[in-house]
């Protein structure tokens, strides 16, 4: 329908039916708030491990973080060997120095935790310290950050998938002290596995899930390592938390499905994790199964 406009110009006004027919709903634009930066695929494991190792060796461990690790029962030798390092302050002197040197040595495309903006490489910054998450050969698959002010969230992955040219970090399994024939424990959390393995003072292997409900890759790892028996050492909230209980039940179901026998460890629930229990005085496996 055409109507006269001031000045003699005619305007066309479409009724609702005409308007609907004119719109191609199959080609509607994606809303701006749904758009994200395209994700860069991760580099191969060998490259990630080499770059992360160099990266951590450039950093420092603050006295506060060192004391926190020592209070968990870790000595300076194991702290140094495990390459725990404090995350540098955003755009501070060490931050700038490390990014300049690291980006000069390597192409950081495909490295979770790093991103490029205005032609310069940066790292995602958090207040806390880095924990290397390793595979069965000791290679660094990715990094976790133990947050200083982690009231609602204690750990986060060093990931940059929402940043320009950034890369997402997968939730990797962590393996400590693997060798054929060693007793295998499964728990949750890389730092907990590192600590418990050290405190046991025996040749024990720990496999740490990212969380008690995160079992991706566990099936294939156990089969690859030809493991037929495993000892479950999840936190003692498995006795009282319904959500945790459901995840533990799934774990036992998976083990039964793939034919892996499971021994259960329990201890006084005043100590939440196996690392807490060991630190409290038990230096050998003396738990009620």
mmCIF file with all atom_site columns, N, CA and C in Angstrom, residues 160-214:
data_model
loop_
_atom_site.group_PDB
_atom_site.id
_atom_site.type_symbol
_atom_site.label_atom_id
_atom_site.label_alt_id
_atom_site.label_comp_id
_atom_site.label_asym_id
_atom_site.label_entity_id
_atom_site.label_seq_id
_atom_site.pdbx_PDB_ins_code
_atom_site.Cartn_x
_atom_site.Cartn_y
_atom_site.Cartn_z
_atom_site.occupancy
_atom_site.B_iso_or_equiv
_atom_site.pdbx_formal_charge
_atom_site.auth_seq_id
_atom_site.auth_comp_id
_atom_site.auth_asym_id
_atom_site.auth_atom_id
_atom_site.pdbx_PDB_model_num
ATOM 1   N N  . UNK A 1 160 ? 42.078 -20.405 26.956 1.00 0.00 ? 160 UNK A N  1
ATOM 2   C CA . UNK A 1 160 ? 41.881 -19.102 26.300 1.00 0.00 ? 160 UNK A CA 1
ATOM 3   C C  . UNK A 1 160 ? 40.905 -19.177 25.136 1.00 0.00 ? 160 UNK A C  1
ATOM 4   N N  . UNK A 1 161 ? 39.938 -20.083 25.227 1.00 0.00 ? 161 UNK A N  1
ATOM 5   C CA . UNK A 1 161 ? 39.055 -20.306 24.078 1.00 0.00 ? 161 UNK A CA 1
ATOM 6   C C  . UNK A 1 161 ? 38.153 -19.122 23.767 1.00 0.00 ? 161 UNK A C  1
ATOM 7   N N  . UNK A 1 162 ? 37.890 -18.238 24.723 1.00 0.00 ? 162 UNK A N  1
ATOM 8   C CA . UNK A 1 162 ? 37.011 -17.093 24.461 1.00 0.00 ? 162 UNK A CA 1
ATOM 9   C C  . UNK A 1 162 ? 37.792 -15.835 24.083 1.00 0.00 ? 162 UNK A C  1
ATOM 10  N N  . UNK A 1 163 ? 39.098 -15.984 23.874 1.00 0.00 ? 163 UNK A N  1
ATOM 11  C CA . UNK A 1 163 ? 39.959 -14.845 23.544 1.00 0.00 ? 163 UNK A CA 1
ATOM 12  C C  . UNK A 1 163 ? 40.373 -14.890 22.072 1.00 0.00 ? 163 UNK A C  1
ATOM 13  N N  . UNK A 1 164 ? 40.834 -13.761 21.514 1.00 0.00 ? 164 UNK A N  1
ATOM 14  C CA . UNK A 1 164 ? 41.265 -13.746 20.106 1.00 0.00 ? 164 UNK A CA 1
ATOM 15  C C  . UNK A 1 164 ? 42.383 -14.757 19.845 1.00 0.00 ? 164 UNK A C  1
ATOM 16  N N  . UNK A 1 165 ? 42.186 -15.606 18.856 1.00 0.00 ? 165 UNK A N  1
ATOM 17  C CA . UNK A 1 165 ? 43.157 -16.639 18.478 1.00 0.00 ? 165 UNK A CA 1
ATOM 18  C C  . UNK A 1 165 ? 43.513 -17.527 19.676 1.00 0.00 ? 165 UNK A C  1
ATOM 19  N N  . UNK A 1 166 ? 42.570 -17.707 20.580 1.00 0.00 ? 166 UNK A N  1
ATOM 20  C CA . UNK A 1 166 ? 42.801 -18.521 21.762 1.00 0.00 ? 166 UNK A CA 1
ATOM 21  C C  . UNK A 1 166 ? 42.459 -19.979 21.543 1.00 0.00 ? 166 UNK A C  1
ATOM 22  N N  . UNK A 1 167 ? 42.758 -20.805 22.526 1.00 0.00 ? 167 UNK A N  1
ATOM 23  C CA . UNK A 1 167 ? 42.573 -22.259 22.436 1.00 0.00 ? 167 UNK A CA 1
ATOM 24  C C  . UNK A 1 167 ? 42.004 -22.792 23.743 1.00 0.00 ? 167 UNK A C  1
ATOM 25  N N  . UNK A 1 168 ? 41.040 -23.674 23.621 1.00 0.00 ? 168 UNK A N  1
ATOM 26  C CA . UNK A 1 168 ? 40.421 -24.294 24.790 1.00 0.00 ? 168 UNK A CA 1
ATOM 27  C C  . UNK A 1 168 ? 41.322 -25.392 25.347 1.00 0.00 ? 168 UNK A C  1
ATOM 28  N N  . UNK A 1 169 ? 41.360 -25.492 26.668 1.00 0.00 ? 169 UNK A N  1
ATOM 29  C CA . UNK A 1 169 ? 42.085 -26.585 27.316 1.00 0.00 ? 169 UNK A CA 1
ATOM 30  C C  . UNK A 1 169 ? 41.106 -27.692 27.664 1.00 0.00 ? 169 UNK A C  1
ATOM 31  N N  . UNK A 1 170 ? 41.421 -28.911 27.278 1.00 0.00 ? 170 UNK A N  1
ATOM 32  C CA . UNK A 1 170 ? 40.580 -30.048 27.626 1.00 0.00 ? 170 UNK A CA 1
ATOM 33  C C  . UNK A 1 170 ? 40.754 -30.390 29.105 1.00 0.00 ? 170 UNK A C  1
ATOM 34  N N  . UNK A 1 171 ? 39.800 -31.146 29.641 1.00 0.00 ? 171 UNK A N  1
ATOM 35  C CA . UNK A 1 171 ? 39.880 -31.614 31.029 1.00 0.00 ? 171 UNK A CA 1
ATOM 36  C C  . UNK A 1 171 ? 40.668 -32.921 31.042 1.00 0.00 ? 171 UNK A C  1
ATOM 37  N N  . UNK A 1 172 ? 41.975 -32.822 31.225 1.00 0.00 ? 172 UNK A N  1
ATOM 38  C CA . UNK A 1 172 ? 42.856 -33.975 31.111 1.00 0.00 ? 172 UNK A CA 1
ATOM 39  C C  . UNK A 1 172 ? 42.896 -34.801 32.400 1.00 0.00 ? 172 UNK A C  1
ATOM 40  N N  . UNK A 1 173 ? 43.100 -36.103 32.238 1.00 0.00 ? 173 UNK A N  1
ATOM 41  C CA . UNK A 1 173 ? 43.470 -36.963 33.358 1.00 0.00 ? 173 UNK A CA 1
ATOM 42  C C  . UNK A 1 173 ? 44.922 -36.695 33.716 1.00 0.00 ? 173 UNK A C  1
ATOM 43  N N  . UNK A 1 174 ? 45.261 -36.886 34.977 1.00 0.00 ? 174 UNK A N  1
ATOM 44  C CA . UNK A 1 174 ? 46.632 -36.653 35.452 1.00 0.00 ? 174 UNK A CA 1
ATOM 45  C C  . UNK A 1 174 ? 47.199 -37.964 35.999 1.00 0.00 ? 174 UNK A C  1
ATOM 46  N N  . UNK A 1 175 ? 48.413 -38.311 35.602 1.00 0.00 ? 175 UNK A N  1
ATOM 47  C CA . UNK A 1 175 ? 49.020 -39.575 36.025 1.00 0.00 ? 175 UNK A CA 1
ATOM 48  C C  . UNK A 1 175 ? 50.327 -39.279 36.761 1.00 0.00 ? 175 UNK A C  1
ATOM 49  N N  . UNK A 1 176 ? 50.474 -39.888 37.940 1.00 0.00 ? 176 UNK A N  1
ATOM 50  C CA . UNK A 1 176 ? 51.663 -39.679 38.764 1.00 0.00 ? 176 UNK A CA 1
ATOM 51  C C  . UNK A 1 176 ? 52.355 -41.009 39.018 1.00 0.00 ? 176 UNK A C  1
ATOM 52  N N  . UNK A 1 177 ? 53.649 -41.071 38.710 1.00 0.00 ? 177 UNK A N  1
ATOM 53  C CA . UNK A 1 177 ? 54.497 -42.180 39.153 1.00 0.00 ? 177 UNK A CA 1
ATOM 54  C C  . UNK A 1 177 ? 54.098 -43.534 38.542 1.00 0.00 ? 177 UNK A C  1
ATOM 55  N N  . UNK A 1 178 ? 53.760 -43.499 37.266 1.00 0.00 ? 178 UNK A N  1
ATOM 56  C CA . UNK A 1 178 ? 53.362 -44.754 36.607 1.00 0.00 ? 178 UNK A CA 1
ATOM 57  C C  . UNK A 1 178 ? 54.565 -45.644 36.315 1.00 0.00 ? 178 UNK A C  1
ATOM 58  N N  . UNK A 1 179 ? 54.377 -46.906 36.587 1.00 0.00 ? 179 UNK A N  1
ATOM 59  C CA . UNK A 1 179 ? 55.327 -47.945 36.179 1.00 0.00 ? 179 UNK A CA 1
ATOM 60  C C  . UNK A 1 179 ? 54.582 -49.269 36.234 1.00 0.00 ? 179 UNK A C  1
ATOM 61  N N  . UNK A 1 180 ? 54.771 -50.130 35.235 1.00 0.00 ? 180 UNK A N  1
ATOM 62  C CA . UNK A 1 180 ? 54.055 -51.418 35.248 1.00 0.00 ? 180 UNK A CA 1
ATOM 63  C C  . UNK A 1 180 ? 54.280 -52.177 36.545 1.00 0.00 ? 180 UNK A C  1
ATOM 64  N N  . UNK A 1 181 ? 53.205 -52.733 37.093 1.00 0.00 ? 181 UNK A N  1
ATOM 65  C CA . UNK A 1 181 ? 53.292 -53.519 38.310 1.00 0.00 ? 181 UNK A CA 1
ATOM 66  C C  . UNK A 1 181 ? 53.010 -52.752 39.584 1.00 0.00 ? 181 UNK A C  1
ATOM 67  N N  . UNK A 1 182 ? 52.979 -51.429 39.524 1.00 0.00 ? 182 UNK A N  1
ATOM 68  C CA . UNK A 1 182 ? 52.709 -50.643 40.716 1.00 0.00 ? 182 UNK A CA 1
ATOM 69  C C  . UNK A 1 182 ? 51.207 -50.619 41.033 1.00 0.00 ? 182 UNK A C  1
ATOM 70  N N  . UNK A 1 183 ? 50.896 -50.479 42.296 1.00 0.00 ? 183 UNK A N  1
ATOM 71  C CA . UNK A 1 183 ? 49.503 -50.369 42.725 1.00 0.00 ? 183 UNK A CA 1
ATOM 72  C C  . UNK A 1 183 ? 48.945 -49.041 42.226 1.00 0.00 ? 183 UNK A C  1
ATOM 73  N N  . UNK A 1 184 ? 47.718 -49.062 41.724 1.00 0.00 ? 184 UNK A N  1
ATOM 74  C CA . UNK A 1 184 ? 47.101 -47.893 41.112 1.00 0.00 ? 184 UNK A CA 1
ATOM 75  C C  . UNK A 1 184 ? 45.980 -47.367 41.998 1.00 0.00 ? 184 UNK A C  1
ATOM 76  N N  . UNK A 1 185 ? 46.053 -46.096 42.323 1.00 0.00 ? 185 UNK A N  1
ATOM 77  C CA . UNK A 1 185 ? 44.985 -45.416 43.041 1.00 0.00 ? 185 UNK A CA 1
ATOM 78  C C  . UNK A 1 185 ? 44.319 -44.420 42.090 1.00 0.00 ? 185 UNK A C  1
ATOM 79  N N  . UNK A 1 186 ? 43.025 -44.220 42.263 1.00 0.00 ? 186 UNK A N  1
ATOM 80  C CA . UNK A 1 186 ? 42.341 -43.185 41.501 1.00 0.00 ? 186 UNK A CA 1
ATOM 81  C C  . UNK A 1 186 ? 41.710 -42.215 42.484 1.00 0.00 ? 186 UNK A C  1
ATOM 82  N N  . UNK A 1 187 ? 41.914 -40.932 42.270 1.00 0.00 ? 187 UNK A N  1
ATOM 83  C CA . UNK A 1 187 ? 41.355 -39.892 43.117 1.00 0.00 ? 187 UNK A CA 1
ATOM 84  C C  . UNK A 1 187 ? 40.920 -38.739 42.225 1.00 0.00 ? 187 UNK A C  1
ATOM 85  N N  . UNK A 1 188 ? 40.687 -37.578 42.806 1.00 0.00 ? 188 UNK A N  1
ATOM 86  C CA . UNK A 1 188 ? 40.245 -36.423 42.029 1.00 0.00 ? 188 UNK A CA 1
ATOM 87  C C  . UNK A 1 188 ? 41.182 -35.253 42.307 1.00 0.00 ? 188 UNK A C  1
ATOM 88  N N  . UNK A 1 189 ? 41.679 -34.627 41.242 1.00 0.00 ? 189 UNK A N  1
ATOM 89  C CA . UNK A 1 189 ? 42.532 -33.461 41.402 1.00 0.00 ? 189 UNK A CA 1
ATOM 90  C C  . UNK A 1 189 ? 44.009 -33.767 41.276 1.00 0.00 ? 189 UNK A C  1
ATOM 91  N N  . UNK A 1 190 ? 44.678 -33.040 40.382 1.00 0.00 ? 190 UNK A N  1
ATOM 92  C CA . UNK A 1 190 ? 46.094 -33.292 40.106 1.00 0.00 ? 190 UNK A CA 1
ATOM 93  C C  . UNK A 1 190 ? 46.974 -33.012 41.317 1.00 0.00 ? 190 UNK A C  1
ATOM 94  N N  . UNK A 1 191 ? 46.745 -31.898 42.004 1.00 0.00 ? 191 UNK A N  1
ATOM 95  C CA . UNK A 1 191 ? 47.585 -31.554 43.156 1.00 0.00 ? 191 UNK A CA 1
ATOM 96  C C  . UNK A 1 191 ? 47.401 -32.568 44.278 1.00 0.00 ? 191 UNK A C  1
ATOM 97  N N  . UNK A 1 192 ? 46.187 -33.041 44.467 1.00 0.00 ? 192 UNK A N  1
ATOM 98  C CA . UNK A 1 192 ? 45.925 -34.062 45.488 1.00 0.00 ? 192 UNK A CA 1
ATOM 99  C C  . UNK A 1 192 ? 46.678 -35.346 45.170 1.00 0.00 ? 192 UNK A C  1
ATOM 100 N N  . UNK A 1 193 ? 46.666 -35.732 43.888 1.00 0.00 ? 193 UNK A N  1
ATOM 101 C CA . UNK A 1 193 ? 47.379 -36.946 43.483 1.00 0.00 ? 193 UNK A CA 1
ATOM 102 C C  . UNK A 1 193 ? 48.884 -36.777 43.680 1.00 0.00 ? 193 UNK A C  1
ATOM 103 N N  . UNK A 1 194 ? 49.430 -35.621 43.306 1.00 0.00 ? 194 UNK A N  1
ATOM 104 C CA . UNK A 1 194 ? 50.860 -35.353 43.521 1.00 0.00 ? 194 UNK A CA 1
ATOM 105 C C  . UNK A 1 194 ? 51.213 -35.483 44.998 1.00 0.00 ? 194 UNK A C  1
ATOM 106 N N  . UNK A 1 195 ? 50.383 -34.876 45.837 1.00 0.00 ? 195 UNK A N  1
ATOM 107 C CA . UNK A 1 195 ? 50.653 -34.840 47.276 1.00 0.00 ? 195 UNK A CA 1
ATOM 108 C C  . UNK A 1 195 ? 50.543 -36.228 47.899 1.00 0.00 ? 195 UNK A C  1
ATOM 109 N N  . UNK A 1 196 ? 49.474 -36.938 47.591 1.00 0.00 ? 196 UNK A N  1
ATOM 110 C CA . UNK A 1 196 ? 49.271 -38.271 48.170 1.00 0.00 ? 196 UNK A CA 1
ATOM 111 C C  . UNK A 1 196 ? 50.376 -39.230 47.740 1.00 0.00 ? 196 UNK A C  1
ATOM 112 N N  . UNK A 1 197 ? 50.764 -39.147 46.470 1.00 0.00 ? 197 UNK A N  1
ATOM 113 C CA . UNK A 1 197 ? 51.833 -40.014 45.980 1.00 0.00 ? 197 UNK A CA 1
ATOM 114 C C  . UNK A 1 197 ? 53.128 -39.753 46.743 1.00 0.00 ? 197 UNK A C  1
ATOM 115 N N  . UNK A 1 198 ? 53.418 -38.486 47.007 1.00 0.00 ? 198 UNK A N  1
ATOM 116 C CA . UNK A 1 198 ? 54.633 -38.126 47.740 1.00 0.00 ? 198 UNK A CA 1
ATOM 117 C C  . UNK A 1 198 ? 54.552 -38.566 49.203 1.00 0.00 ? 198 UNK A C  1
ATOM 118 N N  . UNK A 1 199 ? 53.403 -38.353 49.842 1.00 0.00 ? 199 UNK A N  1
ATOM 119 C CA . UNK A 1 199 ? 53.261 -38.664 51.256 1.00 0.00 ? 199 UNK A CA 1
ATOM 120 C C  . UNK A 1 199 ? 53.268 -40.159 51.543 1.00 0.00 ? 199 UNK A C  1
ATOM 121 N N  . UNK A 1 200 ? 52.886 -40.968 50.570 1.00 0.00 ? 200 UNK A N  1
ATOM 122 C CA . UNK A 1 200 ? 52.881 -42.418 50.793 1.00 0.00 ? 200 UNK A CA 1
ATOM 123 C C  . UNK A 1 200 ? 54.285 -42.978 50.930 1.00 0.00 ? 200 UNK A C  1
ATOM 124 N N  . UNK A 1 201 ? 55.254 -42.299 50.327 1.00 0.00 ? 201 UNK A N  1
ATOM 125 C CA . UNK A 1 201 ? 56.651 -42.718 50.413 1.00 0.00 ? 201 UNK A CA 1
ATOM 126 C C  . UNK A 1 201 ? 56.835 -44.157 49.938 1.00 0.00 ? 201 UNK A C  1
ATOM 127 N N  . UNK A 1 202 ? 56.010 -44.562 49.001 1.00 0.00 ? 202 UNK A N  1
ATOM 128 C CA . UNK A 1 202 ? 56.126 -45.889 48.414 1.00 0.00 ? 202 UNK A CA 1
ATOM 129 C C  . UNK A 1 202 ? 55.937 -45.752 46.912 1.00 0.00 ? 202 UNK A C  1
ATOM 130 N N  . UNK A 1 203 ? 56.261 -46.808 46.196 1.00 0.00 ? 203 UNK A N  1
ATOM 131 C CA . UNK A 1 203 ? 56.100 -46.765 44.748 1.00 0.00 ? 203 UNK A CA 1
ATOM 132 C C  . UNK A 1 203 ? 54.647 -47.037 44.377 1.00 0.00 ? 203 UNK A C  1
ATOM 133 N N  . UNK A 1 204 ? 53.833 -45.999 44.491 1.00 0.00 ? 204 UNK A N  1
ATOM 134 C CA . UNK A 1 204 ? 52.421 -46.089 44.157 1.00 0.00 ? 204 UNK A CA 1
ATOM 135 C C  . UNK A 1 204 ? 52.126 -45.143 42.999 1.00 0.00 ? 204 UNK A C  1
ATOM 136 N N  . UNK A 1 205 ? 51.203 -45.536 42.150 1.00 0.00 ? 205 UNK A N  1
ATOM 137 C CA . UNK A 1 205 ? 50.790 -44.694 41.028 1.00 0.00 ? 205 UNK A CA 1
ATOM 138 C C  . UNK A 1 205 ? 49.412 -44.118 41.327 1.00 0.00 ? 205 UNK A C  1
ATOM 139 N N  . UNK A 1 206 ? 49.224 -42.843 41.002 1.00 0.00 ? 206 UNK A N  1
ATOM 140 C CA . UNK A 1 206 ? 47.916 -42.200 41.144 1.00 0.00 ? 206 UNK A CA 1
ATOM 141 C C  . UNK A 1 206 ? 47.424 -41.724 39.781 1.00 0.00 ? 206 UNK A C  1
ATOM 142 N N  . UNK A 1 207 ? 46.149 -41.961 39.541 1.00 0.00 ? 207 UNK A N  1
ATOM 143 C CA . UNK A 1 207 ? 45.458 -41.375 38.397 1.00 0.00 ? 207 UNK A CA 1
ATOM 144 C C  . UNK A 1 207 ? 44.423 -40.414 38.959 1.00 0.00 ? 207 UNK A C  1
ATOM 145 N N  . UNK A 1 208 ? 44.500 -39.152 38.547 1.00 0.00 ? 208 UNK A N  1
ATOM 146 C CA . UNK A 1 208 ? 43.578 -38.148 39.064 1.00 0.00 ? 208 UNK A CA 1
ATOM 147 C C  . UNK A 1 208 ? 42.576 -37.748 37.988 1.00 0.00 ? 208 UNK A C  1
ATOM 148 N N  . UNK A 1 209 ? 41.298 -37.864 38.320 1.00 0.00 ? 209 UNK A N  1
ATOM 149 C CA . UNK A 1 209 ? 40.257 -37.322 37.463 1.00 0.00 ? 209 UNK A CA 1
ATOM 150 C C  . UNK A 1 209 ? 40.204 -35.811 37.681 1.00 0.00 ? 209 UNK A C  1
ATOM 151 N N  . UNK A 1 210 ? 39.790 -35.045 36.666 1.00 0.00 ? 210 UNK A N  1
ATOM 152 C CA . UNK A 1 210 ? 39.621 -33.596 36.878 1.00 0.00 ? 210 UNK A CA 1
ATOM 153 C C  . UNK A 1 210 ? 38.589 -33.310 37.964 1.00 0.00 ? 210 UNK A C  1
ATOM 154 N N  . UNK A 1 211 ? 37.609 -34.183 38.090 1.00 0.00 ? 211 UNK A N  1
ATOM 155 C CA . UNK A 1 211 ? 36.580 -34.123 39.124 1.00 0.00 ? 211 UNK A CA 1
ATOM 156 C C  . UNK A 1 211 ? 35.984 -35.510 39.237 1.00 0.00 ? 211 UNK A C  1
ATOM 157 N N  . UNK A 1 212 ? 35.326 -35.801 40.349 1.00 0.00 ? 212 UNK A N  1
ATOM 158 C CA . UNK A 1 212 ? 34.841 -37.158 40.552 1.00 0.00 ? 212 UNK A CA 1
ATOM 159 C C  . UNK A 1 212 ? 33.853 -37.588 39.477 1.00 0.00 ? 212 UNK A C  1
ATOM 160 N N  . UNK A 1 213 ? 33.182 -36.631 38.846 1.00 0.00 ? 213 UNK A N  1
ATOM 161 C CA . UNK A 1 213 ? 32.230 -36.981 37.792 1.00 0.00 ? 213 UNK A CA 1
ATOM 162 C C  . UNK A 1 213 ? 32.788 -36.884 36.392 1.00 0.00 ? 213 UNK A C  1
ATOM 163 N N  . UNK A 1 214 ? 34.080 -36.574 36.263 1.00 0.00 ? 214 UNK A N  1
ATOM 164 C CA . UNK A 1 214 ? 34.696 -36.364 34.949 1.00 0.00 ? 214 UNK A CA 1
ATOM 165 C C  . UNK A 1 214 ? 35.598 -37.546 34.616 1.00 0.00 ? 214 UNK A C  1
#
